[in-house]
CSV table of C-alpha atoms and ligand atoms in Angstrom, one decimal:
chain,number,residue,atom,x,y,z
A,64,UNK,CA,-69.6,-21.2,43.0
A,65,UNK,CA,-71.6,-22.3,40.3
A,66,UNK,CA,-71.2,-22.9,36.6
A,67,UNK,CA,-73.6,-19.6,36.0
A,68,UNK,CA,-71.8,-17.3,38.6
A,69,UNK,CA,-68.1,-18.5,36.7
A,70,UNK,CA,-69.3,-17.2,33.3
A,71,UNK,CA,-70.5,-13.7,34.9
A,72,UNK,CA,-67.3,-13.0,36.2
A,73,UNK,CA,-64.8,-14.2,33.1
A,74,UNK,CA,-65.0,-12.5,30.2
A,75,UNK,CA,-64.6,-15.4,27.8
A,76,UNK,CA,-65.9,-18.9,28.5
A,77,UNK,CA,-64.3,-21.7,27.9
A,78,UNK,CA,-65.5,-22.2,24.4
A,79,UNK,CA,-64.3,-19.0,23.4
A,80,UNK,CA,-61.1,-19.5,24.7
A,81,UNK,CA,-60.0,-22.7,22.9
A,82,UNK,CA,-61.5,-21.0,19.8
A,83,UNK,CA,-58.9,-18.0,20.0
A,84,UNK,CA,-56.5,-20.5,21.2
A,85,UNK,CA,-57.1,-22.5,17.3
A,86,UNK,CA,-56.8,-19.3,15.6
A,87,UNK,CA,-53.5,-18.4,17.2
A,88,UNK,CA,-52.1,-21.8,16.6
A,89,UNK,CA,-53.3,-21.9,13.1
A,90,UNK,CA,-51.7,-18.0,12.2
A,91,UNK,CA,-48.7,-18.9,14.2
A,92,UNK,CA,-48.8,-22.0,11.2
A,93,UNK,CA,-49.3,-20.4,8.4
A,94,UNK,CA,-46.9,-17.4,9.3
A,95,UNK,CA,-44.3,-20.2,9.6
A,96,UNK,CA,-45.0,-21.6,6.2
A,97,UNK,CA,-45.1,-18.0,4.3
A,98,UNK,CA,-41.4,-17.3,6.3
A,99,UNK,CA,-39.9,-21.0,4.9
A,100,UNK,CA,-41.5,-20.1,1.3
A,101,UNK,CA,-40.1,-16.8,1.4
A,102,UNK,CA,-36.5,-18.1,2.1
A,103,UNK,CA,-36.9,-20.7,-0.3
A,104,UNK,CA,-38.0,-18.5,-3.6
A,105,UNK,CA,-35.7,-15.5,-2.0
A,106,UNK,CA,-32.3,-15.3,-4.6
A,107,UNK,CA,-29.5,-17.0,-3.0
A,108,UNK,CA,-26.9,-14.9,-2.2
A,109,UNK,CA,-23.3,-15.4,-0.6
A,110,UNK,CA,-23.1,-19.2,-2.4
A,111,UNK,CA,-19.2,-18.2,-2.7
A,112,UNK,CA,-17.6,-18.1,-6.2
A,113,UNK,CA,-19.6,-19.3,-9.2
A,114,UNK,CA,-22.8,-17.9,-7.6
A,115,UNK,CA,-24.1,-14.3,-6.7
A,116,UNK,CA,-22.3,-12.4,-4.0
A,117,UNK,CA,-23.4,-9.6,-2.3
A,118,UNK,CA,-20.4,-7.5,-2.3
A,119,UNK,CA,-22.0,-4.7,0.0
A,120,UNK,CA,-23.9,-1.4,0.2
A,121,UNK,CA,-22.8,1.3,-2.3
A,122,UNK,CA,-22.1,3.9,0.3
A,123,UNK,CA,-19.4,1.4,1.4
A,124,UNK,CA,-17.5,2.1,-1.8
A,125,UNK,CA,-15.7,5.1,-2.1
A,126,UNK,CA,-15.3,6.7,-5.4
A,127,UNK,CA,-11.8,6.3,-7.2
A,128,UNK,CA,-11.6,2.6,-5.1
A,129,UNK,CA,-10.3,-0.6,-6.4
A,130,UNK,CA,-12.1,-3.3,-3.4
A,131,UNK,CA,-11.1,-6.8,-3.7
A,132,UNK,CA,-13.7,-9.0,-2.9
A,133,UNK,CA,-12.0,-12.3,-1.7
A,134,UNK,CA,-14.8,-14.5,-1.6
A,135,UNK,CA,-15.9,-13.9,-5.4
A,136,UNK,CA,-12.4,-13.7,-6.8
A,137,UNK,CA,-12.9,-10.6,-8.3
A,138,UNK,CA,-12.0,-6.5,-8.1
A,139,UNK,CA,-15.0,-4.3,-7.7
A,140,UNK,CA,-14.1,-0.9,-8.8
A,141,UNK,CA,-15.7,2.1,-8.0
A,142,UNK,CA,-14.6,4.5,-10.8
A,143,UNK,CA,-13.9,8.5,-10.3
A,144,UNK,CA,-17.5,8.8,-12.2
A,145,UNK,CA,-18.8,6.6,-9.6
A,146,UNK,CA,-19.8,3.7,-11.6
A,147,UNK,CA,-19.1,0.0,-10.6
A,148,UNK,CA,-17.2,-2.8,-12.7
A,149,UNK,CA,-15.7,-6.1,-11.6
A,150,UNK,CA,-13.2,-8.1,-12.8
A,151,UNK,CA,-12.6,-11.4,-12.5
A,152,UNK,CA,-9.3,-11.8,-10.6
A,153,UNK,CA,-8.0,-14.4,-13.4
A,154,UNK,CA,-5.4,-13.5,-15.6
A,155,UNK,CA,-6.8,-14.0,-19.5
A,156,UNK,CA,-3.2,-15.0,-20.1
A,157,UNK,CA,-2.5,-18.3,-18.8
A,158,UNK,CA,-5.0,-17.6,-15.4
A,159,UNK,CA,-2.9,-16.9,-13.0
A,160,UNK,CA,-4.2,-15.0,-10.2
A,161,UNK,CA,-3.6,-10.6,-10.2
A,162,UNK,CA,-3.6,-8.7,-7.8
A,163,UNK,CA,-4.0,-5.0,-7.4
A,164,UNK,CA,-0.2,-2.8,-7.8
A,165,UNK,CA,-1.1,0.2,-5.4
A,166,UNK,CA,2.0,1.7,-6.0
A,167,UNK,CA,1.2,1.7,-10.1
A,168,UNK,CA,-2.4,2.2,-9.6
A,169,UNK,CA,-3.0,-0.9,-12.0
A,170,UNK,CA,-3.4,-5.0,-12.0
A,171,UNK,CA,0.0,-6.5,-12.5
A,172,UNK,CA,0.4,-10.8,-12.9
A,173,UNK,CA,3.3,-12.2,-11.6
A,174,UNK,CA,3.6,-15.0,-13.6
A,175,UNK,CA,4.6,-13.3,-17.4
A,176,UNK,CA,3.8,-9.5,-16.7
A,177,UNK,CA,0.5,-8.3,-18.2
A,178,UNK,CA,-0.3,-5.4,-16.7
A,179,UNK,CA,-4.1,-3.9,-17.0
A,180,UNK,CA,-5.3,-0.9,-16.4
A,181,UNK,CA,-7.3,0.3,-12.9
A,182,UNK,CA,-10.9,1.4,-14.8
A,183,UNK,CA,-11.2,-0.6,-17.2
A,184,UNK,CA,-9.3,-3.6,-17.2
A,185,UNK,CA,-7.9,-3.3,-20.5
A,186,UNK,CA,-4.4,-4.7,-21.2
A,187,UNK,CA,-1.3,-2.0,-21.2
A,188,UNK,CA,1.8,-4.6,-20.8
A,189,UNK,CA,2.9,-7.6,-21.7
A,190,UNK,CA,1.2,-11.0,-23.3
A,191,UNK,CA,-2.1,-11.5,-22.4
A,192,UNK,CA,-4.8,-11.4,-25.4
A,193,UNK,CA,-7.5,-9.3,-24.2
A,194,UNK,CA,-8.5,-7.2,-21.2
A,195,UNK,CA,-9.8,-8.4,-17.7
A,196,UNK,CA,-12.9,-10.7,-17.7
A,197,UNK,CA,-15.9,-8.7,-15.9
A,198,UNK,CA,-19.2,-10.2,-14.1
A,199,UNK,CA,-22.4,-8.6,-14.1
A,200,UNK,CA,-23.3,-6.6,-11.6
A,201,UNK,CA,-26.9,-5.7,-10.1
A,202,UNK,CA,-27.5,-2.9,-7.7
A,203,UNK,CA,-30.8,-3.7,-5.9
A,204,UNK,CA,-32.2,-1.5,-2.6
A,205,UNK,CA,-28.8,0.2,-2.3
A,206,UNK,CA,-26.7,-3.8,-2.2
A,207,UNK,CA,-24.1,-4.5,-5.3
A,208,UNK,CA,-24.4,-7.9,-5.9
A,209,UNK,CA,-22.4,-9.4,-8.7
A,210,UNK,CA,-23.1,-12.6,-10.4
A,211,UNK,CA,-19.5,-14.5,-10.6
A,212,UNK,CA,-21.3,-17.5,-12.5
A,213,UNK,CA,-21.4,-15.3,-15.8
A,214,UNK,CA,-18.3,-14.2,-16.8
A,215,UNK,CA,-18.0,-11.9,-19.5
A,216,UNK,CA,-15.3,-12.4,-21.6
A,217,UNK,CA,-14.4,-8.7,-23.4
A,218,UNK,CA,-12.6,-7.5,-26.7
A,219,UNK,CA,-12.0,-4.2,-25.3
A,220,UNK,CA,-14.0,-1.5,-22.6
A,221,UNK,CA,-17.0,0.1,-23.6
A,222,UNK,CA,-18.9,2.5,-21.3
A,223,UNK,CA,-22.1,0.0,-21.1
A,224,UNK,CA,-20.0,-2.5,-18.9
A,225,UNK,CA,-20.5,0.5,-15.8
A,226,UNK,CA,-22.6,0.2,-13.9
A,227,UNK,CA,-24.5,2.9,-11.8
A,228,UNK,CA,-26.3,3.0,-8.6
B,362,FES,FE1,-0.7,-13.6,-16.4
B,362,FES,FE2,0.7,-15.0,-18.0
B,362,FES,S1,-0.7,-15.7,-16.7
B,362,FES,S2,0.8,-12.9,-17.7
């Protein structure tokens, strides 16, 4: 078979064929360079306490819930009104760590007693100067993702520190 009778029967010689072959190495390039810039410019989330976490979706937080969030050290709590708050798990006493009284409904220290309330943190027992430290919180596509590298150190509650989805 000659050269001639080849290219009548293929539907791309062989020119053409190494040229498509290029172009699909070169997109399968570039695509792979836009996918590593992407990841690098994307915000880092999940870099575990003293960075952004992404807490989870705000369906996955029932009204009226007090969720503790291990990995960021802090409460997120979904208020009756459904707006978000979190508070940084560390006593403003001496910084002991507080967990969450079910029974009382509130935050109770074990090491001298404060006690703070379940929405807003504020102080109702014993010595500790002011109420619960809160992050920042961002709701973005639906995701609550609090920033536990900017604590926010509080006088008292004021309805500005909610947040709403
Ligand atoms: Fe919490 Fe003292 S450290 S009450």
């Amino acid at each position: 078979m000659t050269e001639k009778q080849n290219e009548k029967r293929s539907p791309l010689n062989r020119q053409q064929f190494l040229g498509i072959a290029w172009l699909a190495s070169l997109a399968a390039l570039v695509g792979e360079f836009v996918a590593a810039t992407f990841k690098f410019v994307e915000p880092n989330l999940d870099m575990g306490f003293g960075g952004k976490i992404l807490a989870g979706r705000v369906e996955e937080f029932l009204p009226g819930s007090v969720n503790l969030v291990q990995s960021g050290r802090f409460f997120l709590v979904r208020r009756e009104d459904s707006g978000f708050i979190a508070f940084w798990q560390r006593c403003t006493h001496l910084g002991c760590s507080v967990p969450y009284d079910d029974e009382n409904q509130n935050f109770h220290c074990p090491c001298h007693g404060s006690i703070f309330d379940e929405e807003k943190g504020e102080v109702v027992g014993g010595p500790a100067p002011r109420p619960m430290d809160i992050f920042p919180i961002e709701i973005i596509d639906g995701e609550v993702r609090v920033d536990t590298g900017s604590p926010i150190k509080r006088r008292s509650f004021s309805d500005e520190q909610i947040v709403y989805a």
